[in-house]
Coordinates of N, CA and C in Angstrom, one line a residue:
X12 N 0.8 -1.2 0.0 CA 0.0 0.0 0.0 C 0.9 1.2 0.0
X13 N 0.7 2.2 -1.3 CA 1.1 3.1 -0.9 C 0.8 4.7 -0.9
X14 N 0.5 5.4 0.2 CA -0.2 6.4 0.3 C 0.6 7.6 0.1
X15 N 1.9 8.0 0.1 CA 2.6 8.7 0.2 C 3.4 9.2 -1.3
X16 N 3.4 10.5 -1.8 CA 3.8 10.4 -3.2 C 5.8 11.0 -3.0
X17 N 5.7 10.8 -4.2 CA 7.7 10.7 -4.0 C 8.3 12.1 -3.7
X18 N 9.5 11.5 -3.2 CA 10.4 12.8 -2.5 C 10.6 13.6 -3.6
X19 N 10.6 14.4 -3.1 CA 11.0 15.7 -4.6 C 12.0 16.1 -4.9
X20 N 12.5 15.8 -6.0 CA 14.0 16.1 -6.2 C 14.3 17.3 -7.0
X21 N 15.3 17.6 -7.6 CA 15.9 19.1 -7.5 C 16.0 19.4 -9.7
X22 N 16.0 20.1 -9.9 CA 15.6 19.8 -11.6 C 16.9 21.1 -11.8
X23 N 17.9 21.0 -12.9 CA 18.8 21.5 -13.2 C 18.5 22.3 -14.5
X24 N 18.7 23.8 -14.9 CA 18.5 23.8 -16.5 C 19.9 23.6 -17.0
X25 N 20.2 22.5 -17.9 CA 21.2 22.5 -18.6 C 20.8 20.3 -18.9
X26 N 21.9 20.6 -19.8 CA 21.9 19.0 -20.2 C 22.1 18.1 -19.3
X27 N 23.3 18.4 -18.0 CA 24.2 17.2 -17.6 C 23.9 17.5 -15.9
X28 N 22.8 17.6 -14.8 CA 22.9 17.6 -13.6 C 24.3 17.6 -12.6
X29 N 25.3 17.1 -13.2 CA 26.4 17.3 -12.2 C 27.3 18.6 -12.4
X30 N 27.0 19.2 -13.2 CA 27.4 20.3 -13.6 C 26.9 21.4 -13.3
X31 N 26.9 22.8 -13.2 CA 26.1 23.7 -12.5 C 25.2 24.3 -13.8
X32 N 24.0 24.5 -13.3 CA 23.0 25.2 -13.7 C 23.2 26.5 -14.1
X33 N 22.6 26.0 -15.9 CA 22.8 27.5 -16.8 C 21.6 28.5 -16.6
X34 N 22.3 29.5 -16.4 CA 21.8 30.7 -16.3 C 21.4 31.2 -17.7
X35 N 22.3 31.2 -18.4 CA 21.4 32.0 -19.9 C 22.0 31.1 -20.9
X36 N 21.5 30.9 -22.4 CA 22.0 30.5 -23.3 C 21.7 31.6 -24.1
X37 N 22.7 31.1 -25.3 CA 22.2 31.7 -27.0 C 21.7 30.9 -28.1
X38 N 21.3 29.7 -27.6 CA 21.1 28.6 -28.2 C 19.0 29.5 -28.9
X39 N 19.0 29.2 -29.9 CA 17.6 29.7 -30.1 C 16.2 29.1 -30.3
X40 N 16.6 28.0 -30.4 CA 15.6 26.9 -30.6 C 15.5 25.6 -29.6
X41 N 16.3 25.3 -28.6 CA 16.3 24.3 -28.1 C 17.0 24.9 -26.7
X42 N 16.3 23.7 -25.4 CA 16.5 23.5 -24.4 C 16.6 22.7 -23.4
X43 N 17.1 22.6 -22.7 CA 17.7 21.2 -21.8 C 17.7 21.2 -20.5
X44 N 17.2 19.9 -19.9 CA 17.3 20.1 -18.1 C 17.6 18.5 -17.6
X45 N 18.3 18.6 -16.6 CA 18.6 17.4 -16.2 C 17.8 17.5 -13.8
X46 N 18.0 16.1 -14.1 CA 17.3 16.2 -12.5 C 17.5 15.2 -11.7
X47 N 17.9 14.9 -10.3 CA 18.2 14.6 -9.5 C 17.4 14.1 -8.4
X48 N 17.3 13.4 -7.6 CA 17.2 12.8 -6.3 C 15.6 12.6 -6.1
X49 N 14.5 12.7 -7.0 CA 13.3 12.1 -6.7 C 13.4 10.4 -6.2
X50 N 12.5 10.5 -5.1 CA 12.3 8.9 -5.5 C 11.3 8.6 -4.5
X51 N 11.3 7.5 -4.3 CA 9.4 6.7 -3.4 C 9.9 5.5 -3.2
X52 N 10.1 5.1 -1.9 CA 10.7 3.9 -1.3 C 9.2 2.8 -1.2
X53 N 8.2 3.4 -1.2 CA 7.3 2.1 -1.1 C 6.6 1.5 -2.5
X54 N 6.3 2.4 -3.6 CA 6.2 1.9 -5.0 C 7.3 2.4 -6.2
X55 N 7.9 3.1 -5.8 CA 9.4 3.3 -6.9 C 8.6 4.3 -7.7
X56 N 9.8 5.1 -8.3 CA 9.3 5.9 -9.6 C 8.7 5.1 -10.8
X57 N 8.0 5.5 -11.4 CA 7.5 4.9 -12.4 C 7.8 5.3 -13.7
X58 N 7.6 6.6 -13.8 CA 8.2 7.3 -15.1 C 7.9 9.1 -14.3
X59 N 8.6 9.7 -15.7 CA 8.9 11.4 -15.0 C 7.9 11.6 -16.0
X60 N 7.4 13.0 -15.9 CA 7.0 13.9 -16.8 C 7.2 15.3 -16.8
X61 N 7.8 15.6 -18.2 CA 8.5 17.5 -18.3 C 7.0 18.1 -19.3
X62 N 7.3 19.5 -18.6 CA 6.8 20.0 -19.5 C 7.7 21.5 -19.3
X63 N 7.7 22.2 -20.0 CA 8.3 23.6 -20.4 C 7.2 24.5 -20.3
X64 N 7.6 25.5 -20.0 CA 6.7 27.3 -20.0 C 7.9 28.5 -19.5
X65 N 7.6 29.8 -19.4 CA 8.3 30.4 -19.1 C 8.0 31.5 -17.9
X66 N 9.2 31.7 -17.8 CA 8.8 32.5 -16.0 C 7.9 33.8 -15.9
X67 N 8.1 34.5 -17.2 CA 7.2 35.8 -17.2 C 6.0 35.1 -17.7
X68 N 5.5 34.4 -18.0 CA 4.1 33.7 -18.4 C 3.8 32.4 -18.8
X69 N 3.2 31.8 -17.8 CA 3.3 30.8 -17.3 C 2.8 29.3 -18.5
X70 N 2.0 30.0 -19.6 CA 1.5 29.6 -20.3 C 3.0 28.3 -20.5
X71 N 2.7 27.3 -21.0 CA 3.1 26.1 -21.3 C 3.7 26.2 -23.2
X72 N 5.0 26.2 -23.3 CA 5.8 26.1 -24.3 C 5.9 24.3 -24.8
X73 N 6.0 23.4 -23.8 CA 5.9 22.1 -24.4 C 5.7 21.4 -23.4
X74 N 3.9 21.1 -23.6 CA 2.9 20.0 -23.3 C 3.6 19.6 -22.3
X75 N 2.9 18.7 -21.4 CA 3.9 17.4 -20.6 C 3.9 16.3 -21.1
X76 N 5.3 15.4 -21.4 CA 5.7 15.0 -21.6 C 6.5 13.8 -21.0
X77 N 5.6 12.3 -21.4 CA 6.2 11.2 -20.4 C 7.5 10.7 -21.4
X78 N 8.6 11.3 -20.1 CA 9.9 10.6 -20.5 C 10.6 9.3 -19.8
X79 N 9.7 8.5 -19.8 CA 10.1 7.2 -19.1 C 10.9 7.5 -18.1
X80 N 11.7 6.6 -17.5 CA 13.4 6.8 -16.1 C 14.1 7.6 -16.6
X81 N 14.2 8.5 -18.0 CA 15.2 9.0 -18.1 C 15.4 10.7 -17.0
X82 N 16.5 10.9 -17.3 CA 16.7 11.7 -16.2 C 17.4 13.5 -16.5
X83 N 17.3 13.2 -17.9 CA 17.3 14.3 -19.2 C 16.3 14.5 -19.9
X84 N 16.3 15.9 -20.3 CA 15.1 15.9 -21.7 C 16.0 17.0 -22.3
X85 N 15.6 17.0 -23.7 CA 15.6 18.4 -24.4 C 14.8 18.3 -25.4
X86 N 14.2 19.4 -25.9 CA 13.8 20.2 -26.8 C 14.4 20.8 -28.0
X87 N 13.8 20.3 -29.4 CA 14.1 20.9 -30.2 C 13.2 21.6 -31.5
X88 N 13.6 22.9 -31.9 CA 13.1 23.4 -32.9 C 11.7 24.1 -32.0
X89 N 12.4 24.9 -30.8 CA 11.2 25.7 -30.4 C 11.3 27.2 -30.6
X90 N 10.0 27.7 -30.7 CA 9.8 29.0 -31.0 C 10.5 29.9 -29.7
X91 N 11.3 29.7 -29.5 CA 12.0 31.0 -28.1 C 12.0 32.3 -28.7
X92 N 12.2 32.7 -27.4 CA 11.8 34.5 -27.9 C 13.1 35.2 -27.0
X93 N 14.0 35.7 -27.5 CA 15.2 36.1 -27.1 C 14.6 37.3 -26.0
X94 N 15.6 37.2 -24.9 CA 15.0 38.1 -23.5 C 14.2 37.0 -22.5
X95 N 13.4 36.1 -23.3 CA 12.7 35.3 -21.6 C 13.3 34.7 -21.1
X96 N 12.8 34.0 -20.1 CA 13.5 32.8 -19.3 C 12.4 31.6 -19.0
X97 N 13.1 30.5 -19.8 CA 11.7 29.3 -19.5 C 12.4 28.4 -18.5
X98 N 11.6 27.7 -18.2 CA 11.6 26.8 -17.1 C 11.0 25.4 -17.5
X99 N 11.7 24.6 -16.6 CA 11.4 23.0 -16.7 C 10.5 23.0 -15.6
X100 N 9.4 21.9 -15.6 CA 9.0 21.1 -14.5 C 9.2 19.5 -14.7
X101 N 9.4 19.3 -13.8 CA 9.5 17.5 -13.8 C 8.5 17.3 -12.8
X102 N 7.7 16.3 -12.9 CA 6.9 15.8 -11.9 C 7.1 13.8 -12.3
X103 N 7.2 13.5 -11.1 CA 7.7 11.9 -11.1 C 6.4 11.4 -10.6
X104 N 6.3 10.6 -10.8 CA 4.9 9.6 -11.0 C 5.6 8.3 -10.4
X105 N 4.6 8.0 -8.9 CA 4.9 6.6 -8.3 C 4.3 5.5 -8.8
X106 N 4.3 4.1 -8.9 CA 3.7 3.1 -9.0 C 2.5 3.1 -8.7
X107 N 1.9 3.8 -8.0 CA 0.5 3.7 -7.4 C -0.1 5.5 -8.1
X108 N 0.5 6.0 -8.7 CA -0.2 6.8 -9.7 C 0.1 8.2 -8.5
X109 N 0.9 8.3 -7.2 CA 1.3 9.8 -6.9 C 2.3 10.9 -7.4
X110 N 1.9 11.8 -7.7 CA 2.4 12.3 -8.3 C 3.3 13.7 -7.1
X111 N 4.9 14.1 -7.9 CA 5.5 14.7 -7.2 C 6.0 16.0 -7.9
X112 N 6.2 17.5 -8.2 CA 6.8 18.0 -9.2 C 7.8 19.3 -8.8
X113 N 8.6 19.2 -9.3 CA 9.6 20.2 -9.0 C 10.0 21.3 -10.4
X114 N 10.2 22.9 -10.4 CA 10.5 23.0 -11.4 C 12.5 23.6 -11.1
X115 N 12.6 24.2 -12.5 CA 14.2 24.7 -12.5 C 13.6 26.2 -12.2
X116 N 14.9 26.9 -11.8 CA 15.1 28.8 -11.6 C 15.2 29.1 -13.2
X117 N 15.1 28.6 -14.3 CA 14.9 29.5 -15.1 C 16.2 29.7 -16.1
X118 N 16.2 29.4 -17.1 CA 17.3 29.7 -18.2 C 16.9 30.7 -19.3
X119 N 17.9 32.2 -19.0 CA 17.6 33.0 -19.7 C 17.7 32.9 -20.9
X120 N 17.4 33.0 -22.6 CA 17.9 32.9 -23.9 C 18.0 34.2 -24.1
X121 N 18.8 34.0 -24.8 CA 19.8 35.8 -25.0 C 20.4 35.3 -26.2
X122 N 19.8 35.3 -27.7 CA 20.5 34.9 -28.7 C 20.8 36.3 -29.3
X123 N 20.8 37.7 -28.8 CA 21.0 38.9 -29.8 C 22.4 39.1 -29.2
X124 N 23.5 40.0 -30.2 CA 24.5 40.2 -30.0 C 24.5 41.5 -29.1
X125 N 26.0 41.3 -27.9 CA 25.6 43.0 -27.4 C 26.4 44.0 -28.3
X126 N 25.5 45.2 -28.1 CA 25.6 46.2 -28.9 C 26.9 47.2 -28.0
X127 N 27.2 48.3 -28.9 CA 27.9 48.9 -28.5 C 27.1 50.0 -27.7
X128 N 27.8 50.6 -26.6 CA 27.0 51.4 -25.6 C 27.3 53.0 -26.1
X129 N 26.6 53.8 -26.2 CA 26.0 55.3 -26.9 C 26.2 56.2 -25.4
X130 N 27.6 56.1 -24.5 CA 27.6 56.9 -23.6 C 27.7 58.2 -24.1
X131 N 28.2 58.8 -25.0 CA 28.5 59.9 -25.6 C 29.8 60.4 -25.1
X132 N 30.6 59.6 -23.7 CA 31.7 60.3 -23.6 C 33.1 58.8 -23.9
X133 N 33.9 59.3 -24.5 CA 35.0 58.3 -24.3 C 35.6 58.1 -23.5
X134 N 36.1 56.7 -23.0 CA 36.8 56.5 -22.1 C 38.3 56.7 -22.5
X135 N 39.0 57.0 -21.8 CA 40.6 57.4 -21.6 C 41.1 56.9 -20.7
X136 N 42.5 56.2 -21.0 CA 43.2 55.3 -20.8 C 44.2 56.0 -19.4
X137 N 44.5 57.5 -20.3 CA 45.3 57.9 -19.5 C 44.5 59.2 -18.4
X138 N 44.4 59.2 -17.2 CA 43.5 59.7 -16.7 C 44.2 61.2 -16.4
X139 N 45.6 61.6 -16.4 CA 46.4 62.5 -16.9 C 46.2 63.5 -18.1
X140 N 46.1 62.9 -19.0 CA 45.5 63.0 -20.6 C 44.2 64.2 -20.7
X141 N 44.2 65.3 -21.7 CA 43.3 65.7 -22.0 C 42.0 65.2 -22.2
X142 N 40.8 65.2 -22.1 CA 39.8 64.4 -22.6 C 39.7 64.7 -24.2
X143 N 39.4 63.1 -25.1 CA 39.2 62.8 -26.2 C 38.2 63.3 -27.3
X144 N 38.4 63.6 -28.2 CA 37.1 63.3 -29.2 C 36.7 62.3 -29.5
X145 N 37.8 61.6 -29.6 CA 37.6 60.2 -30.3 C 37.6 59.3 -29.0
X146 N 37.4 57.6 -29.3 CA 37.3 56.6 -28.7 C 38.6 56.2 -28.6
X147 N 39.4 56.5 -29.3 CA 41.1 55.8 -29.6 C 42.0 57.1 -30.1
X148 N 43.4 56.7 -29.8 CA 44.7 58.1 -29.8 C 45.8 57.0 -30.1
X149 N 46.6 57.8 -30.8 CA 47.3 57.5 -31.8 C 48.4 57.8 -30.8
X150 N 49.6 57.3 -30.7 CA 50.7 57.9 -30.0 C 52.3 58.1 -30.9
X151 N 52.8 59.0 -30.3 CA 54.1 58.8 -31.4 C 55.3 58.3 -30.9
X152 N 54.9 57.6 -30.2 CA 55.8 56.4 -29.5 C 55.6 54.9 -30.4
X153 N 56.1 54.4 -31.0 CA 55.4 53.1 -31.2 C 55.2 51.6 -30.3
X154 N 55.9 52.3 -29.2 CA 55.4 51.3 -28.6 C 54.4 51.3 -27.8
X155 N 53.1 51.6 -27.6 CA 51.9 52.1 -27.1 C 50.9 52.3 -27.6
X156 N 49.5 51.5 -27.3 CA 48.3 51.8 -28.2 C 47.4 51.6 -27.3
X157 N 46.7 52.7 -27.1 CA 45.8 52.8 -26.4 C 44.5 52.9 -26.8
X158 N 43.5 51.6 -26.3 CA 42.1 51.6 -26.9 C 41.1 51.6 -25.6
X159 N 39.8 51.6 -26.3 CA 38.8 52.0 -25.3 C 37.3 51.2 -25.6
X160 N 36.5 50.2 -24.7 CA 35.9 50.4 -25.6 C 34.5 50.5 -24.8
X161 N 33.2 50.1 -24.8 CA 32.0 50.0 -24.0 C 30.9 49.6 -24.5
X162 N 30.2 48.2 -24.2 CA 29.4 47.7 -24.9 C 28.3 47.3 -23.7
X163 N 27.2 46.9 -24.3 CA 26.1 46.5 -23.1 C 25.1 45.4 -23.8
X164 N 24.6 44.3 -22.9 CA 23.6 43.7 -23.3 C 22.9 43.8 -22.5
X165 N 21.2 44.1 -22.8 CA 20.1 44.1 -21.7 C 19.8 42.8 -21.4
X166 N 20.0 42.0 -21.9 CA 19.5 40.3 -21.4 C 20.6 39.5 -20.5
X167 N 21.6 39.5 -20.8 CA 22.2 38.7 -20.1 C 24.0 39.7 -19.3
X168 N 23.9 40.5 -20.0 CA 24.9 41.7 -19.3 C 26.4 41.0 -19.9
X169 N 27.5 41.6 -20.0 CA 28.6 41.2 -20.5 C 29.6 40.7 -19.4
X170 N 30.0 39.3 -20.0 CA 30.4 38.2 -19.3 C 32.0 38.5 -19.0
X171 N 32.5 38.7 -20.6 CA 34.1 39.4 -20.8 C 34.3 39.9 -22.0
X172 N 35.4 40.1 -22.2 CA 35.8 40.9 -23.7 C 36.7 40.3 -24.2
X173 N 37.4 40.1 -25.6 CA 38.6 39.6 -25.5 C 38.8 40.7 -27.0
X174 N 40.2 41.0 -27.1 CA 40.1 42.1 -28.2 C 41.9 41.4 -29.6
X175 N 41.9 42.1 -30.1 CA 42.8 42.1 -31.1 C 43.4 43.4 -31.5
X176 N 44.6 43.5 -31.9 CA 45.1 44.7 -33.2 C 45.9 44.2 -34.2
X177 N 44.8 44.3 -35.5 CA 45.6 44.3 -36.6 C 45.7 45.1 -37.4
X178 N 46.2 45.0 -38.5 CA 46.3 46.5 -39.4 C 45.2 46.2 -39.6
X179 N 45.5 47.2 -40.9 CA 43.5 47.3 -42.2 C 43.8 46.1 -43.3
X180 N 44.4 45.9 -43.4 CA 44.8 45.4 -45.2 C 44.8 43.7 -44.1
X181 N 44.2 43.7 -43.0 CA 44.4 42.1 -42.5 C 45.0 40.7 -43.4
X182 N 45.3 40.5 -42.8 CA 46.1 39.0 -43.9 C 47.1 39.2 -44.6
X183 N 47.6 40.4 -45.1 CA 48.6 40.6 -45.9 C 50.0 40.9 -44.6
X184 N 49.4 41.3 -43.3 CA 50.4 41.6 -42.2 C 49.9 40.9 -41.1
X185 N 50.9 40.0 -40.5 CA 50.2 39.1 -39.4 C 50.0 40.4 -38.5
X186 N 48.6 40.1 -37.6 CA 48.2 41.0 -36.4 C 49.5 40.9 -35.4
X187 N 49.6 42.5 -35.0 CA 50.5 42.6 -33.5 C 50.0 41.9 -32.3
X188 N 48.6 42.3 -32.7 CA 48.3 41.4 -30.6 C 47.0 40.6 -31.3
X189 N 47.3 39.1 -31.6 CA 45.9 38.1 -31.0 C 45.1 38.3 -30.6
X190 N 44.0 37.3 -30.7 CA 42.8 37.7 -30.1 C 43.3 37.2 -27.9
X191 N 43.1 38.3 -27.1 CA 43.2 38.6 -26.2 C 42.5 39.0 -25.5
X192 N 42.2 37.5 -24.3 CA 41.0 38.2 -23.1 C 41.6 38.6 -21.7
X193 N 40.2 39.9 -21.6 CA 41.0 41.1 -20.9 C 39.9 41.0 -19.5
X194 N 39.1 40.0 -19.8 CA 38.1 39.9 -18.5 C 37.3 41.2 -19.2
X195 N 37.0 41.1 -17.4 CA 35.6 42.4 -17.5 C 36.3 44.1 -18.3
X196 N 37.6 44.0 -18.4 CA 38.3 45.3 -18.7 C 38.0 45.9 -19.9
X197 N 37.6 47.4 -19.8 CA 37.2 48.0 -21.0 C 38.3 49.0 -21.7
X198 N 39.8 49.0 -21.2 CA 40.5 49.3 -21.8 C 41.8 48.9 -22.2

């Protein structure tokens, strides 16, 4: 006899549960959750069921869905809408038909590129230095180049930068500096 429905376990967004839980993707069509530690000692899990919706509206993106013991799902070829954040629910189903459900905190999709930010003032390297017209100064030293730069995404905010200098005529002169990450640094 069993009266009690299963322990509720923890639902991950991303493919692989041992790994930590993604916060945003750029992926545009497809989505992934993995999940953990349900279970029911008097009639055993029986099978899970996902369904997808999103956090600003709750409305259901993909039906529920019986995914046998497995302990993954993903989605493919869905209509996402760059800026939301959808969410998994898993609900595990006992041998005697109780049902248990947990959902994920939400994976943002942010497939737009960030743009460059329209402060109107440039940043300067040398804080000595006259203030700029320009974003960039030329020096007549050659050993010194000083760049600047400032970008923004409203969906997912900027993670890091990594930058380059090569001439104009590219290819015909190998670049001085590689592509080079500078972290969160904008100059």
């Amino acid at each position: 006899l069993d009266l009690l429905p299963p322990k509720v376990g923890a639902v991950i967004d991303g493919v692989d549960a041992t790994e930590e839980d993604v916060e945003s993707q750029y992926a545009a069509t497809t989505l992934s959750a993995s999940w953990f530690g349900f279970s029911d000692l008097q009639t055993g899990i029986h099978h899970y069921e996902v369904s997808v919706g999103t956090v600003e509206d709750p409305s259901l993106v993909v039906d529920s869905v019986n995914v046998g013991l497995e302990t993954t799902a993903s989605f493919y070829s869905l209509p996402l809408v760059d800026g939301l954040t959808y969410s998994f629910t898993v609900t595990a189903v006992d041998g005697a038909g109780h049902r248990a459900s947990n959902s994920s905190n939400g994976v943002l999709v942010d497939f737009s590129p960030p743009v460059v930010a329209d402060s109107g003032t440039p940043v300067d390297y040398d804080v000595d230095a006259p203030p700029l017209d320009t974003s960039y100064r030329a020096s007549d030293e050659d050993t010194r180049l000083v760049a600047s730069w400032e970008f923004e995404d409203e969906q997912s905010g900027i993670a890091s930068y990594e930058w380059r200098c090569c001439p104009v005529l590219e290819g015909t002169v190998p670049c001085a500096q590689d592509w080079t990450a500078v972290g969160e640094t904008t100059r």
